[in-house]
Coordinates of C-alpha atoms in Angstrom, one line a residue:
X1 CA -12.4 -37.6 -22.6
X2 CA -12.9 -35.2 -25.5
X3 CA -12.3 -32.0 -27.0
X4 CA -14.0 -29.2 -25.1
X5 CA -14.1 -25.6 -26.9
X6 CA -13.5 -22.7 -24.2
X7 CA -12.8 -18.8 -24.8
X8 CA -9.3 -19.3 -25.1
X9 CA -9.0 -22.5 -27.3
X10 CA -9.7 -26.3 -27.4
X11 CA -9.0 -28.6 -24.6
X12 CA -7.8 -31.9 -26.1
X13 CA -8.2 -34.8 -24.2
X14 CA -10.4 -33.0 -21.4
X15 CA -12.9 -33.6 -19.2
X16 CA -15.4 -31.6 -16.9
X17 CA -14.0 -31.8 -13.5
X18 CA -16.7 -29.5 -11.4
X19 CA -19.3 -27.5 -11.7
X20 CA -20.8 -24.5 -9.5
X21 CA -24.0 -24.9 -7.6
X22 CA -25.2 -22.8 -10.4
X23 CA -25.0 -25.3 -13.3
X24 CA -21.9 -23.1 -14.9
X25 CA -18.6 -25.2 -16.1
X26 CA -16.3 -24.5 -13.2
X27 CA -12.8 -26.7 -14.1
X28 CA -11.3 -29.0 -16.6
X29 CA -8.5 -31.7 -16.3
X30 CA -6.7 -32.1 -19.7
X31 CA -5.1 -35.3 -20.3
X32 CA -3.5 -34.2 -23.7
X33 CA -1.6 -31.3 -25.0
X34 CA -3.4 -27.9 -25.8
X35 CA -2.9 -24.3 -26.3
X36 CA -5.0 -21.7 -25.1
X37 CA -4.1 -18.0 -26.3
X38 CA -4.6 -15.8 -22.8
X39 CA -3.3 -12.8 -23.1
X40 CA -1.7 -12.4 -25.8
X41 CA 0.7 -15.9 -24.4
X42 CA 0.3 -19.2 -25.7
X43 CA -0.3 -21.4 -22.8
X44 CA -0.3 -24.7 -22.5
X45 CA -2.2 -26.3 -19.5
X46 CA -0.5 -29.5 -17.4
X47 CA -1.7 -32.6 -18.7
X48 CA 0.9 -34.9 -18.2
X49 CA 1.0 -37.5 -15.3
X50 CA 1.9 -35.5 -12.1
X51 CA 5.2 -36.4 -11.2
X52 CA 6.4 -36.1 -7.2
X53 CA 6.2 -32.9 -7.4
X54 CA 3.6 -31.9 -9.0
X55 CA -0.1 -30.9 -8.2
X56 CA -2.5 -33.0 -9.3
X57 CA -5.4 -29.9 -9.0
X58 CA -7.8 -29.3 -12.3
X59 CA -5.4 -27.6 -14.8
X60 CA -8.2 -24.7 -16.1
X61 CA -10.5 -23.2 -13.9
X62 CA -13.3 -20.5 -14.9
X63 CA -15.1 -17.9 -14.0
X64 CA -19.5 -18.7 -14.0
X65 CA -19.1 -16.4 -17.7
X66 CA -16.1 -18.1 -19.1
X67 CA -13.5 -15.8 -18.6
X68 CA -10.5 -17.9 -17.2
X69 CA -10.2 -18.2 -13.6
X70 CA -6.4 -19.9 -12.9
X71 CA -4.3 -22.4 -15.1
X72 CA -1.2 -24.6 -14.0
X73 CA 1.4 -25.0 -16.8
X74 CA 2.9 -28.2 -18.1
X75 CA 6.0 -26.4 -18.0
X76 CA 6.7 -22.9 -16.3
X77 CA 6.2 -19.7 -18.9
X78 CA 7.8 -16.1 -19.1
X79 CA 5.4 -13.9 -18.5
X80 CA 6.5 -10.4 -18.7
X81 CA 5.2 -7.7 -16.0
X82 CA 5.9 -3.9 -15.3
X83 CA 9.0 -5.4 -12.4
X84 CA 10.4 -7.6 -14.9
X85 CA 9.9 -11.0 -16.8
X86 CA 9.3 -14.1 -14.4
X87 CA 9.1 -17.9 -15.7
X88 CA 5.8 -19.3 -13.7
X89 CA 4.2 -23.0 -13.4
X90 CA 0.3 -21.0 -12.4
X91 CA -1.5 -18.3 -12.7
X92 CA -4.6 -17.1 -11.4
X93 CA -6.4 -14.1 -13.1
X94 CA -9.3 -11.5 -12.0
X95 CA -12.9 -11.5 -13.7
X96 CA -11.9 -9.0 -15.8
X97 CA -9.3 -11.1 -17.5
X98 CA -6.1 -9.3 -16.0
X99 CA -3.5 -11.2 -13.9
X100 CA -3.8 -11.8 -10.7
X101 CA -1.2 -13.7 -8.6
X102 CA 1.6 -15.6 -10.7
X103 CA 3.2 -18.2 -8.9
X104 CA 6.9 -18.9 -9.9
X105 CA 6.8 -22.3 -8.6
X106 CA 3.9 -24.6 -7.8
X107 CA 5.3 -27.5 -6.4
X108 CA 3.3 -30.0 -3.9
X109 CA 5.1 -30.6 -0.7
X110 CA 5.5 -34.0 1.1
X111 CA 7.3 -36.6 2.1
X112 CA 8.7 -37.4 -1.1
X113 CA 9.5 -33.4 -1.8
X114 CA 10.4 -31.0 0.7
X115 CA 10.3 -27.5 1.1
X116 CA 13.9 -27.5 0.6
X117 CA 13.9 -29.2 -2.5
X118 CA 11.5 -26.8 -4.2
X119 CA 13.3 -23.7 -2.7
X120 CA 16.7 -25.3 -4.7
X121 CA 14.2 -25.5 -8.1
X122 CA 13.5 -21.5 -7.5
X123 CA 15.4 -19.0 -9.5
X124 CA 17.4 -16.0 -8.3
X125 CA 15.6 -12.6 -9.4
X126 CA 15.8 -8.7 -8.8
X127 CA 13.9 -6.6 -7.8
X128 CA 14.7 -2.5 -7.6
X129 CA 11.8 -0.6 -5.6
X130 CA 12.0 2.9 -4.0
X131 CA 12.5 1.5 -0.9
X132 CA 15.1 -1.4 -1.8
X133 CA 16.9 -3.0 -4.4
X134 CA 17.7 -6.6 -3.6
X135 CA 18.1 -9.9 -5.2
X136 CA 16.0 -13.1 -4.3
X137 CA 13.8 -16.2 -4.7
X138 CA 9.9 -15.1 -4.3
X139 CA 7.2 -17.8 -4.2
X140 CA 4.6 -15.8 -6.1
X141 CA 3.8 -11.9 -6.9
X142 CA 0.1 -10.7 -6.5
X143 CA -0.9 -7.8 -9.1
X144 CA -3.7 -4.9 -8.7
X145 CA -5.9 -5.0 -12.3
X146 CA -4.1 -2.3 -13.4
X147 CA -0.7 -3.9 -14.0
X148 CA 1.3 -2.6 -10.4
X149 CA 2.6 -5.3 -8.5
X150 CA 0.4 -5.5 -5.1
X151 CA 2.7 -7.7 -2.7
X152 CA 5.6 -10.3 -3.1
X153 CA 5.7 -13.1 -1.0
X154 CA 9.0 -14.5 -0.5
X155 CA 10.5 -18.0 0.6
X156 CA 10.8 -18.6 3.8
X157 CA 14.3 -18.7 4.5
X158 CA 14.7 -15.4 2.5
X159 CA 15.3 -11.6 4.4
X160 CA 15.2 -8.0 2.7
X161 CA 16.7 -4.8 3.8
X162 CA 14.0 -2.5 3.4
X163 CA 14.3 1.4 3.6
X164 CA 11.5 4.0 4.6
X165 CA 12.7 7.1 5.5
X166 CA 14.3 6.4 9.2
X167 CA 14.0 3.2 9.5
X168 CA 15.9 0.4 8.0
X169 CA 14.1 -2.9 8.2
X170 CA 15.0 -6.5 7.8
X171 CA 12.3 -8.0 6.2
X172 CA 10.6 -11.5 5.9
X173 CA 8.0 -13.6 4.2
X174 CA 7.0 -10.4 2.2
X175 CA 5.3 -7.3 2.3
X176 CA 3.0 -5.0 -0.2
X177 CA 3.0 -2.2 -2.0
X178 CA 0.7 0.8 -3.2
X179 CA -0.4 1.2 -6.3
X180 CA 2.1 4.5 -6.8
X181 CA 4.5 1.9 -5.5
X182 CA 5.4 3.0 -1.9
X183 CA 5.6 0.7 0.8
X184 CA 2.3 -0.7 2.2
X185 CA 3.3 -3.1 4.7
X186 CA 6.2 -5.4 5.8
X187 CA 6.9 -7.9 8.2
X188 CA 10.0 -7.6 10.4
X189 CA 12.3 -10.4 10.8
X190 CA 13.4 -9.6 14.1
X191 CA 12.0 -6.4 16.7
X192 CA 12.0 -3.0 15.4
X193 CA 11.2 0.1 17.1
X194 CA 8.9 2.7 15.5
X195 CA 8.2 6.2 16.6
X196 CA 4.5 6.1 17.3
X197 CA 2.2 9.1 17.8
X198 CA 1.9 7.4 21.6
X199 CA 5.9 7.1 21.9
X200 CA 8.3 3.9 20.8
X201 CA 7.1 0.7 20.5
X202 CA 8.6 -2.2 19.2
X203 CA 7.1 -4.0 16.2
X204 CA 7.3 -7.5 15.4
X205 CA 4.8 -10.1 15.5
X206 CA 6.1 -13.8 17.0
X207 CA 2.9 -15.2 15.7
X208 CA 3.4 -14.1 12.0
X209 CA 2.4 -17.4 9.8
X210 CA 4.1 -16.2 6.3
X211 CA 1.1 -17.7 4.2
X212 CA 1.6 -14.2 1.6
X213 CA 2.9 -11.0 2.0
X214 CA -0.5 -9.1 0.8
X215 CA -1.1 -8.5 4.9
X216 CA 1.6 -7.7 7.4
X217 CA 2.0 -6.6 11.0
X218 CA 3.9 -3.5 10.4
X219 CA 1.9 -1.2 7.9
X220 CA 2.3 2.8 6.6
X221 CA 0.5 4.9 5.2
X222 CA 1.2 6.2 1.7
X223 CA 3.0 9.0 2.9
X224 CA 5.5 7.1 5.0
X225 CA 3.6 7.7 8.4
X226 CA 3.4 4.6 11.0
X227 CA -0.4 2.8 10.2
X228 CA -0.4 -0.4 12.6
X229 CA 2.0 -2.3 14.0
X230 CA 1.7 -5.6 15.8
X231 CA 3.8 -5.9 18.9
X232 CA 4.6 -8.9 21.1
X233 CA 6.9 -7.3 23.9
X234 CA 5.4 -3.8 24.5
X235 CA 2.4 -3.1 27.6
X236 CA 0.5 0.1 27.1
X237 CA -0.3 2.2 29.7
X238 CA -3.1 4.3 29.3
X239 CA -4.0 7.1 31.3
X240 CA -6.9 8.9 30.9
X241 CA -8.2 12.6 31.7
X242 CA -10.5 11.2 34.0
X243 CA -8.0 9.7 36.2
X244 CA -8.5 6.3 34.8
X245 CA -5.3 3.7 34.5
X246 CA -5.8 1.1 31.8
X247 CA -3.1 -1.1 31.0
X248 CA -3.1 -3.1 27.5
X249 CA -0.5 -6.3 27.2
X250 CA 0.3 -9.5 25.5
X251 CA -0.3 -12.4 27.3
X252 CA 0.8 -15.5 27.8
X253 CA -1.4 -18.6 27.4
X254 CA -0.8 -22.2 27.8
X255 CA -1.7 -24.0 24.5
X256 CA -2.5 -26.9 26.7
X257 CA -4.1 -27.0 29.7
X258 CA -1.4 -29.6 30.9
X259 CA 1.5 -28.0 28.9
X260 CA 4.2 -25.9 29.8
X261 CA 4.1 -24.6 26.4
X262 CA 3.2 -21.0 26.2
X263 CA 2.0 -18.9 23.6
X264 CA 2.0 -15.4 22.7
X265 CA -1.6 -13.4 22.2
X266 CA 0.3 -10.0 20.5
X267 CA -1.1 -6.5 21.0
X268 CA -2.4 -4.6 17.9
X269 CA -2.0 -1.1 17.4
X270 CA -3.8 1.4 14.5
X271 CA -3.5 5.2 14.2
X272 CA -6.3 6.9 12.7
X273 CA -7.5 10.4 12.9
X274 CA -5.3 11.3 16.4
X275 CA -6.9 7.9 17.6
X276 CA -4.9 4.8 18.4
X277 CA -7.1 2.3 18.5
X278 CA -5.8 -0.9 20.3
X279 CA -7.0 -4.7 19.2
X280 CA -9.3 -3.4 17.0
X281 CA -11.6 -2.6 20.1
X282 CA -10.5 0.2 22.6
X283 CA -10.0 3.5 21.3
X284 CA -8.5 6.3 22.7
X285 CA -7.6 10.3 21.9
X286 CA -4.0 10.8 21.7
X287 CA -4.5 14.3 22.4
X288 CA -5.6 14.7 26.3
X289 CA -4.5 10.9 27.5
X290 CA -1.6 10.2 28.5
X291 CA 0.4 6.8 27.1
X292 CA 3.3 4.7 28.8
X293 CA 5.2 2.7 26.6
X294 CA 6.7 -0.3 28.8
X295 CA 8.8 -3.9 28.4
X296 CA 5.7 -6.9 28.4
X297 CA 7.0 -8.6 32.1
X298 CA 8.1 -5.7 33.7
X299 CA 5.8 -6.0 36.5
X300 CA 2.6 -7.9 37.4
X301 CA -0.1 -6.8 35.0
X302 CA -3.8 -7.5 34.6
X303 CA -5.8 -9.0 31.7
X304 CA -5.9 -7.3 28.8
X305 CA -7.8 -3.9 28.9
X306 CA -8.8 -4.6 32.6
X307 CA -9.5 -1.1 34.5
X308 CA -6.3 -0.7 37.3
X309 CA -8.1 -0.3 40.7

């Protein structure tokens, strides 16, 4: 171990911990207290023995020039942002230097510390958007380079009332934002029906793994319009100008091929240009076919996309 001089200050204690296939210093573990001015914030990286629950990941990482990559804290930091100030334990920055995603908490889960226990550690904050003013715990908060927050992503256990124009939507795990700050996308705690340009379907996907709210299954454009949508009860019946039937479904699947455990492959939807455009692979004009919106089990239906003879 031994002092190591980055950008942002001396390392005390440290030690290179990887490098890229390049040759460039890629992280450092610190094994005594520093402070490295980021920012304009004195920061000091983790170096005391990781405790139950914390991580035991390389507490500075870099970019190949220098420029710091992500840091975990020995102790969680306010860090003031355009939404408010937020005490973090890691953040991760772009090239350039800006922040990137700051996690609020950073807590390892196992058997020794639960999700439950680090949801308890998590403080209370609020948040006032266009679209909704509500109060409660996030996990972390991803930021475009130029300052405006870019998604939240929100415990588990947590739901949002979220207001665009007609709808009023009961969110989960998170959702994103535009950089003018309008709603991007969401996803919906429990089926929600949207008017489509093809008529209602209802949007929600069972499938939805809640890693971060920077993607979801339900998205709009800037001006409020419907985007995409994911649906997991809705068949589509298409029917085209030249006579044609095609129906689109989800469909059920065994996981195993000696389970009775089912599982649901959703449909996905995307209006673009008077096109819907339907698992990212059949694409029809909404203008001059004709589209039947129906209940997934209402009657005997083919593979997905299979031609109705």
């Amino acid at each position: 171990m031994k002092t190591i001089d980055i950008k942002y200050g001396t390392l005390n204690g440290a030690f290179l911990a990887g490098c890229y296939s390049t040759g460039e210093c890629e992280e450092y573990r610190v094994e005594e207290e520093s402070e490295l001015d980021i920012l304009g914030y004195k920061l000091i990286p983790s170096y005391e023995f990781p405790d139950v629950r914390r991580k035991e990941f390389p507490s500075v990482k870099v970019y190949k020039n220098g420029n710091i990559r992500s840091i975990l804290l020995n102790e969680s930091a306010s860090i003031t942002t355009k939404i408010g100030v937020f005490d973090v334990e890691k953040i991760t920055f772009y090239e350039d230097g800006h922040f990137n995603r700051l996690f609020l908490l950073d807590g390892k889960l196992s058997g020794y510390w639960s999700e439950d226990d680090e949801y308890n550690l998590a403080k209370i904050y609020k948040f006032n958007f266009e679209f909704a003013c509500f109060e409660a715990k996030a996990i972390s908060l991803h930021f475009y380079k130029t300052e405006e927050l870019k998604s939240i992503t929100l415990w588990p256990k947590e739901r949002v009332k979220l207001n665009l124009g007609e709808y009023n939507i009961i969110g989960r795990i998170g959702f994103s934002l535009y950089k003018s700050g309008k709603l991007k996308s969401c996803e919906p705690f429990r089926v929600e029906t949207i008017n489509t340009p093809i008529g209602k379907i209802e949007a929600y996907d069972i499938n939805a793994i809640g890693i971060h709210g920077d993607k979801n299954s339900l998205d709009f454009y800037e001006n409020g319009k419907i985007k995409s949508l994911i649906t997991s009860t809705n068949t589509i019946t298409v029917q085209k100008l030249e006579g044609d039937t095609i129906i689109h479904s989800p469909r059920k699947v065994r996981i195993y091929s000696n389970s009775e455990v089912m599982d649901t492959i959703t449909l996905a939807l995307e209006f673009k240009e008077g096109k819907v455009i339907i698992d990212n692979k059949y694409e029809y004009d909404i203008q001059g076919n004709k589209f039947e919106i129906k209940k997934f089990g209402e009657k005997l239906l083919t593979l997905n996309g299979d031609l109705i003879k």
